[in-house]
XYZ file of C-alpha atoms in Angstrom:
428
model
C 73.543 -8.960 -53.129
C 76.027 -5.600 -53.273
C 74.016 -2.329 -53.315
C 74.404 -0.729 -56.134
C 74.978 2.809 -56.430
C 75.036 5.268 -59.622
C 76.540 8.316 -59.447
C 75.242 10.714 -62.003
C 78.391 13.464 -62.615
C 81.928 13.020 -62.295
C 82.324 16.614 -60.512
C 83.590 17.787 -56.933
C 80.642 16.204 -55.050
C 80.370 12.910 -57.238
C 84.243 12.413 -57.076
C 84.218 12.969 -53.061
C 81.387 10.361 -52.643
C 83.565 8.031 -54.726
C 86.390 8.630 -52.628
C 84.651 8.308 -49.393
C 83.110 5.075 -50.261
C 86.337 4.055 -51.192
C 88.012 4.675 -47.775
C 84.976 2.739 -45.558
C 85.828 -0.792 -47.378
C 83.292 -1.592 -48.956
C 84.299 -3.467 -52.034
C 82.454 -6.712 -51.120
C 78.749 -4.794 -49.847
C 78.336 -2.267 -53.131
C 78.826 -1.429 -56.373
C 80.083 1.944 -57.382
C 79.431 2.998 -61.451
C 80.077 7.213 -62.310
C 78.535 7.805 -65.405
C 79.572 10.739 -66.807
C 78.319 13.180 -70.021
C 81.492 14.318 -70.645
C 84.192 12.496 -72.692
C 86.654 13.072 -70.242
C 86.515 14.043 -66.373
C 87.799 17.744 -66.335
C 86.235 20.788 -64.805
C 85.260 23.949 -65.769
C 86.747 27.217 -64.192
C 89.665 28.217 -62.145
C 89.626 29.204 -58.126
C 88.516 26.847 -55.679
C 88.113 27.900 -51.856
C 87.829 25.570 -49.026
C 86.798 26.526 -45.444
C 87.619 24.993 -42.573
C 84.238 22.806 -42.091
C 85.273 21.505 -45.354
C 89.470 21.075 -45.097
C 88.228 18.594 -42.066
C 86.035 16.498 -43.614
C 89.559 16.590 -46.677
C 91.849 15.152 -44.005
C 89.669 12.859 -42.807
C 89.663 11.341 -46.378
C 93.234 11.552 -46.505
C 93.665 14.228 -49.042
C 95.480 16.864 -46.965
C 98.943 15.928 -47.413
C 98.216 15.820 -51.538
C 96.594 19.224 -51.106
C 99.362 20.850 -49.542
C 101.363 20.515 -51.802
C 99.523 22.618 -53.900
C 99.009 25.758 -51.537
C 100.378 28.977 -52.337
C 103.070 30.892 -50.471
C 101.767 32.162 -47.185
C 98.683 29.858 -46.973
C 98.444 27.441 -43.945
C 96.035 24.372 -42.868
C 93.520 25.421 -40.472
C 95.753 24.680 -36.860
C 93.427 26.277 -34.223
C 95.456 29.891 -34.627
C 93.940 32.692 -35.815
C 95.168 33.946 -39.471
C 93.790 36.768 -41.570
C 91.261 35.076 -44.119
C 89.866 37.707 -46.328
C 90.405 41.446 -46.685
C 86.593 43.995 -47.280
C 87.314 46.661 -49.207
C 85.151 49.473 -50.760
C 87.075 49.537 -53.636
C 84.915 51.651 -56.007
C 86.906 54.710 -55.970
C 90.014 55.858 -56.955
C 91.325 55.861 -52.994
C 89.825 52.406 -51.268
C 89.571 51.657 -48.075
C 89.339 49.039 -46.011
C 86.338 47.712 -44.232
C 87.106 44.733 -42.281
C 90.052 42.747 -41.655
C 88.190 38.763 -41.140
C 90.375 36.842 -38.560
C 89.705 33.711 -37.328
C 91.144 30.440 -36.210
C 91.315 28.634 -39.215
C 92.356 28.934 -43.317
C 90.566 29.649 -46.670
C 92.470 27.533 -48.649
C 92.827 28.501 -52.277
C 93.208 25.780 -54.943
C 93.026 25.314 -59.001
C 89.433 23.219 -58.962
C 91.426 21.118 -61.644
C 93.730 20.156 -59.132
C 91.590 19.179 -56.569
C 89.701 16.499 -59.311
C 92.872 15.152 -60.460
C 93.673 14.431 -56.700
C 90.607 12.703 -55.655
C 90.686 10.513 -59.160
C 93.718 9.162 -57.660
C 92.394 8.318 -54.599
C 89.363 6.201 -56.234
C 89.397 2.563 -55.179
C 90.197 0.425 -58.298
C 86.898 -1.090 -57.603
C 84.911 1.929 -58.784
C 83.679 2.037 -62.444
C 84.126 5.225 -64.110
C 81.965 5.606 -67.686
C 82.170 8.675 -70.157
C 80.497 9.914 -72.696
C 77.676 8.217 -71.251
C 74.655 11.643 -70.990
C 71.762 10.429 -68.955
C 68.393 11.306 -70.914
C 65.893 9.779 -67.933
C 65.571 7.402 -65.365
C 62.385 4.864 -64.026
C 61.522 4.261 -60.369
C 60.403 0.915 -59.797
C 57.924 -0.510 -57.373
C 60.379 -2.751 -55.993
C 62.963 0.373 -55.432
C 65.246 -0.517 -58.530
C 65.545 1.810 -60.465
C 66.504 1.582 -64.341
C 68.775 4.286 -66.531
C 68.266 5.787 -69.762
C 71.011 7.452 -71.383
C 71.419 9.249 -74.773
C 72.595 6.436 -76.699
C 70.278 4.142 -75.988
C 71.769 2.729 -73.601
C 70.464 1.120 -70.182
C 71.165 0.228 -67.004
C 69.954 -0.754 -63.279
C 70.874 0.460 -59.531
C 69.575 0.676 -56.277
C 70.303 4.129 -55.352
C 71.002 6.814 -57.877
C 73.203 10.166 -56.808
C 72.475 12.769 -58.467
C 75.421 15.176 -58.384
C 74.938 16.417 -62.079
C 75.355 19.511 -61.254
C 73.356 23.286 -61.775
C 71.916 21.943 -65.075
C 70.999 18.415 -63.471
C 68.644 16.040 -65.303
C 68.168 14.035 -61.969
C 67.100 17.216 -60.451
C 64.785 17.762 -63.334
C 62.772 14.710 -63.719
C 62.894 14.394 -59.600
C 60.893 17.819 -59.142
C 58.413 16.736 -61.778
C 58.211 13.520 -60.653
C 55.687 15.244 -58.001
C 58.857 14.137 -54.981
C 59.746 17.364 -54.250
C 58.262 20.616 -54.305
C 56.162 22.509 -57.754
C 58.985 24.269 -58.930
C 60.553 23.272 -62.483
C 63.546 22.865 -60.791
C 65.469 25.312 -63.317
C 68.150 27.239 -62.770
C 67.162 30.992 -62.767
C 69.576 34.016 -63.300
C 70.703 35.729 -60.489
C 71.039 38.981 -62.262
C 74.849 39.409 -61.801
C 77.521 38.460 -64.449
C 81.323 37.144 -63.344
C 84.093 38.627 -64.889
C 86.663 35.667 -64.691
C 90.209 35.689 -65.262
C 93.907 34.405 -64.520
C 96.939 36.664 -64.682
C 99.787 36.069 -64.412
C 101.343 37.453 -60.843
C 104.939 38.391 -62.084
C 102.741 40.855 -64.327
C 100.434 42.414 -61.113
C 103.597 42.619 -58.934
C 104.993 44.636 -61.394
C 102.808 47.436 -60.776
C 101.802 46.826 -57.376
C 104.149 44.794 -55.317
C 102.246 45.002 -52.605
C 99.244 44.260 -53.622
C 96.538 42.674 -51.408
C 96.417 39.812 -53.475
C 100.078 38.569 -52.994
C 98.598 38.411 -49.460
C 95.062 37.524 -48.586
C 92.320 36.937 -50.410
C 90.195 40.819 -51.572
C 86.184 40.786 -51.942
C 84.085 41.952 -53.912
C 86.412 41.167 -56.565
C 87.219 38.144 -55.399
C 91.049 37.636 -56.105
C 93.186 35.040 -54.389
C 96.356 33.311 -55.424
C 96.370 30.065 -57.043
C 99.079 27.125 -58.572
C 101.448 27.814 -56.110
C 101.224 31.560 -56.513
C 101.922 31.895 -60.063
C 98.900 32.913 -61.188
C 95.953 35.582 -59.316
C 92.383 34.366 -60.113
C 90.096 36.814 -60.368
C 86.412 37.054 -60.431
C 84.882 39.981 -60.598
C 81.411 40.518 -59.924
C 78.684 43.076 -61.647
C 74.357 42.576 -61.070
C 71.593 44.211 -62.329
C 68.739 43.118 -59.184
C 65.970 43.739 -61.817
C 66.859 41.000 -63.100
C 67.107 38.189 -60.893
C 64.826 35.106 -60.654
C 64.321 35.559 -64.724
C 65.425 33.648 -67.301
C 69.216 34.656 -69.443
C 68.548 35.336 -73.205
C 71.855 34.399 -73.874
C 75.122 31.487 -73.588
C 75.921 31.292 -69.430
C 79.362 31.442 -70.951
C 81.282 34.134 -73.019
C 84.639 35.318 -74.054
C 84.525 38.980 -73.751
C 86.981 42.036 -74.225
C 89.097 43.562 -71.867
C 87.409 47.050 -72.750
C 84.189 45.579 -71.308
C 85.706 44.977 -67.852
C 87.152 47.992 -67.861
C 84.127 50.186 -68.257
C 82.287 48.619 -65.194
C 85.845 48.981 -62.901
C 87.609 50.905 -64.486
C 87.409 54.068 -62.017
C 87.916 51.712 -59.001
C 91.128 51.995 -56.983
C 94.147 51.114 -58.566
C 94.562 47.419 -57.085
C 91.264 46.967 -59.068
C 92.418 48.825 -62.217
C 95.652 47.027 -62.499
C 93.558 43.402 -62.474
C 91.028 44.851 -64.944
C 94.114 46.046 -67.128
C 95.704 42.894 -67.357
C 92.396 40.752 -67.603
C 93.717 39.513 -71.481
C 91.675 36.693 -72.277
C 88.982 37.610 -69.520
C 85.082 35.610 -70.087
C 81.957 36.682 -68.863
C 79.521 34.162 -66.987
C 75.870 34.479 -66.228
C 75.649 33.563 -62.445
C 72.783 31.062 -61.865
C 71.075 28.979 -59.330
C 68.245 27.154 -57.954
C 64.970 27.919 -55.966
C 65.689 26.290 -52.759
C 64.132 22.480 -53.021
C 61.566 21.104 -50.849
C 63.430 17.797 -50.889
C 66.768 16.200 -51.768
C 65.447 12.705 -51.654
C 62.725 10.684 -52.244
C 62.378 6.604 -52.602
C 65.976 5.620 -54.328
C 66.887 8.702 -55.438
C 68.453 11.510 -54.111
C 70.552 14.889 -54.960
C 73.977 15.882 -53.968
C 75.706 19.142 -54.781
C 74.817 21.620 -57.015
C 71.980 19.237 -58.146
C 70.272 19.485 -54.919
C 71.327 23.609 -54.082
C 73.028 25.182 -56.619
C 73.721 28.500 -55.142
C 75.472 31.791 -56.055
C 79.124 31.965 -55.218
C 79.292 34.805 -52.765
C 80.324 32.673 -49.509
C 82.765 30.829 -51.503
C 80.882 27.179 -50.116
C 79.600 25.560 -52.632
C 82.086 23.276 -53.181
C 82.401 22.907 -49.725
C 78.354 21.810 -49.475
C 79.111 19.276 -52.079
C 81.456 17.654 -50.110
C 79.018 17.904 -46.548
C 77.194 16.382 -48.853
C 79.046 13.275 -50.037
C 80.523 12.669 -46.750
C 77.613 12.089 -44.422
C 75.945 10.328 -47.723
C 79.135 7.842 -47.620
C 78.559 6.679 -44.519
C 74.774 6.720 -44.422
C 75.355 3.687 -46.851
C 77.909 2.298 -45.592
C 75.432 2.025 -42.453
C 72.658 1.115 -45.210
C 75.045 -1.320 -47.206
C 75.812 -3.373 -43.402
C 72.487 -3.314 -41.923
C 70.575 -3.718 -45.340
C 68.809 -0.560 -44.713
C 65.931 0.400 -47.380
C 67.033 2.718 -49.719
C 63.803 5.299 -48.620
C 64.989 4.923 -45.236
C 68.922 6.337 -45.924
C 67.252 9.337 -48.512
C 64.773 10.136 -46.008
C 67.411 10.482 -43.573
C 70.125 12.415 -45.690
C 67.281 14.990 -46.715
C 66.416 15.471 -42.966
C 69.803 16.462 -42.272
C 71.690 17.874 -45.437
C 68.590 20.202 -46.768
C 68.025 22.629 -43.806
C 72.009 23.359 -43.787
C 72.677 23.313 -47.117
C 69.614 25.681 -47.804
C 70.834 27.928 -45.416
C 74.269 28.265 -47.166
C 72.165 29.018 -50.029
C 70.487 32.174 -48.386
C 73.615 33.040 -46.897
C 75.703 33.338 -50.025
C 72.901 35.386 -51.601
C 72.401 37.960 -48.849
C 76.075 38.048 -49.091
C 76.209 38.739 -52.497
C 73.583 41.862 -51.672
C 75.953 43.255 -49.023
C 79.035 43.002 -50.978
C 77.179 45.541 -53.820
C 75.344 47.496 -51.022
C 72.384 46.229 -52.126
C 70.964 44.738 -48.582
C 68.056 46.486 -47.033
C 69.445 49.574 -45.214
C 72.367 49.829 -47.591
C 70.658 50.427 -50.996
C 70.888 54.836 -50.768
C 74.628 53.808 -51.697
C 75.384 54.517 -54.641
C 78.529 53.576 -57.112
C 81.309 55.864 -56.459
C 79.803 57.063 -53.262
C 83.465 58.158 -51.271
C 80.869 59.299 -47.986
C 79.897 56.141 -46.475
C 80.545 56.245 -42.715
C 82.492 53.759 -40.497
C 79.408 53.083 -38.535
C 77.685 51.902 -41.680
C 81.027 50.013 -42.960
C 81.013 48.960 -39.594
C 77.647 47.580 -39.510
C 77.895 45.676 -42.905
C 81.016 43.963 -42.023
C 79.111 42.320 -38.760
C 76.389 41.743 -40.997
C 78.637 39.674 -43.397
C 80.879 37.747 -40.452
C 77.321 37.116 -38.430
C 76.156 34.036 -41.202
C 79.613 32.842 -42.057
C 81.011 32.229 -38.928
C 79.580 28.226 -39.469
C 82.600 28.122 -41.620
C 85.435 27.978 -39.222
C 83.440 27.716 -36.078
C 81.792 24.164 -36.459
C 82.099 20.996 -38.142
C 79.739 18.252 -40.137
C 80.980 16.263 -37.215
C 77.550 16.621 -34.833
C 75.078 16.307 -38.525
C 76.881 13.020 -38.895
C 76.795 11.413 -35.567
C 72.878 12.644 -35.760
C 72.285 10.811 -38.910
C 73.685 7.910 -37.874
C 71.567 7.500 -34.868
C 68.723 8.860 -37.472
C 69.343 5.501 -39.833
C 70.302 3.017 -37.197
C 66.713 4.243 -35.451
């Protein structure tokens, strides 16, 4: 009998799992269903980054060549040579300056996240059921490993293995953790005490007043701005935290339209690369940046957790996506192994949590130390204040190596060796 697998969300991760199961030919050992809440499959947000750990795993799916052709002017596919990645700046004053130039032998490749959906729909296999509008309310382990579906209409259904990639608000996530499988968290999101400014403008408009903007050319943090759609439009995200406030819970929507006078009164004595995005931020929205407490567990039995279900993290290493994907693609082939040899189900969780969690949870403490260096909030940095133009190079200096030390995973390794290590983990 074909194992069959559920995939709950229709997102990056659950997408990339589709398409990797599709490229392994499978057809005649499982059964692929996506059951998605939405009425149709379509993402939220603008900018996309991909690292280099990530691009690979891309090619090796065959989605490169379908990719490029959506990269903006100057960007290249990670070819061994070293390029200039991102730009640090201490832009908080009406002169900025710079603070590290981050070279290395690779690309951070900038994409519209609905682009990158639309492309891996069209690599599904034909075999692989997609169903909207179908919200799941609750699912029941069975003794036998089955496990049954119950979703808001009523509706019901069986697999063998369900995937939860339902993203930062995940139900799987949410009945998993109380199921007593992972750790005694709730296994809510919590606030991280910062707020995105997001925005796309319209480059024509920014190169007006700065032609040479930084932008045009690599991608700028703290705001994080970065070409997109060919180079037509600059996203922009923009980046503002109150520390007092993280771990709680928002009293408010995650999501907000907001005025362009608001943006300007947090940036709008920053440098004039800053001043000119603020400026021309017209329809700009304001999001509450959340996560999750680092789980105990991404799998137990015949479930597991995949994406921002299993570590929904802040965005400051630009890698969450990119974990999603990890994800999916040693999950893929851990059944495919499962699917051949007829595997348990427990066996191919246990060994997917073994491997994905200690990475993937320390991508998650990365990209929120990194969010505390960007603001000078890291211990040794926190006497800086807003505005402060008398920060020396030493200290500049010292953040930046601070900042490369826990990214250089990125561009300096693969998910090549966590693979081949699962493998032998399952076939053991």
């Amino acid at each position: 009998m074909p194992l069959r697998v559920a995939i709950i969300g229709g997102g990056i991760g659950g997408l990339t799992l589709a398409v990797a199961l599709s490229r392994l030919g499978l057809e005649d050992l499982i059964e692929v269903d996506i059951y998605e809440s939405a009425p149709e499959l379509t993402q939220v947000g603008a900018g996309i980054t991909f690292w280099p750990r990530a691009w690979k795993i891309l090619r090796d799916l065959g989605l490169e060549e379908a990719l490029i052709r959506h990269l903006s002017p100057g960007q290249h596919v990670p070819d061994g040579k070293p390029r200039l990645g991102f730009q640090f700046r201490k832009a908080d004053q009406r002169q900025g300056i710079p603070i590290h130039d981050l070279v290395f032998a690779g690309a951070a490749l900038s994409f519209h996240r609905a682009t990158v959906q639309q492309i891996l729909l069209e690599n599904l296999s034909p075999s692989i059921r997609c169903h909207l509008s179908c919200r799941l309310v609750s699912y029941n382990e069975g003794q036998a490993g089955e496990v049954t579906l119950t979703f808001e209409d009523g509706k019901t259904t069986t697999c063998d293995l369900l995937v939860g990639a339902d993203g930062l608000k995940s139900v799987v996530r949410k009945q998993f953790v109380k199921s007593g499988t992972s750790d005694d968290s709730s296994g809510d999101p919590v606030w991280s005490g910062s707020f995105a400014y997001r925005c796309m403008i319209n480059s024509d408009i920014v190169s007006q007043r700065v032609p040479n903007h930084h932008a045009f050319k690599t991608p700028v943090i703290h705001l994080v701005v970065y070409p997109i759609l060919q180079g037509r439009v600059i996203n922009v995200v923009a980046y503002h935290s109150d520390l007092s406030k993280e771990g709680t819970q928002y009293d408010g929507p995650s999501f907000q339209d907001v005025t362009k006078d608001e943006v300007m009164a947090i940036f709008g004595q920053w440098e004039e690369e800053v001043r000119v995005l603020a400026e021309n931020m017209e329809k700009p929205s304001r999001w509450a940046i959340h996560a999750i407490e680092p789980l105990e567990s991404y799998g137990s039995g015949s479930v597991l957790l995949l994406g921002d279900a299993a570590h929904a993290m802040t965005p400051h290493q630009g890698n969450g996506a990119g974990q999603a994907i990890e994800d999916a693609y040693i999950l893929a082939h851990l059944i495919s192994k499962a699917a051949r040899d007829q595997t348990p189900t427990s066996r191919l969780t246990q060994v997917y949590d073994a491997v994905r969690r200690p990475f993937a949870n320390f991508v998650h403490a990365a990209s929120r130390a990194h969010g505390l260096l960007y603001q000078f909030n890291a211990p040794g940095f926190e006497d800086i204040q807003e505005y402060d133009e008398n920060v020396s190079k030493d200290r500049l200096d010292k953040l930046a190596q601070l900042i490369v030390g826990d990214w250089e995973y990125a561009w300096t390794t693969t998910a090549d060796e966590d693979l081949k290590r699962a493998l032998a983990m399952i076939k053991a």
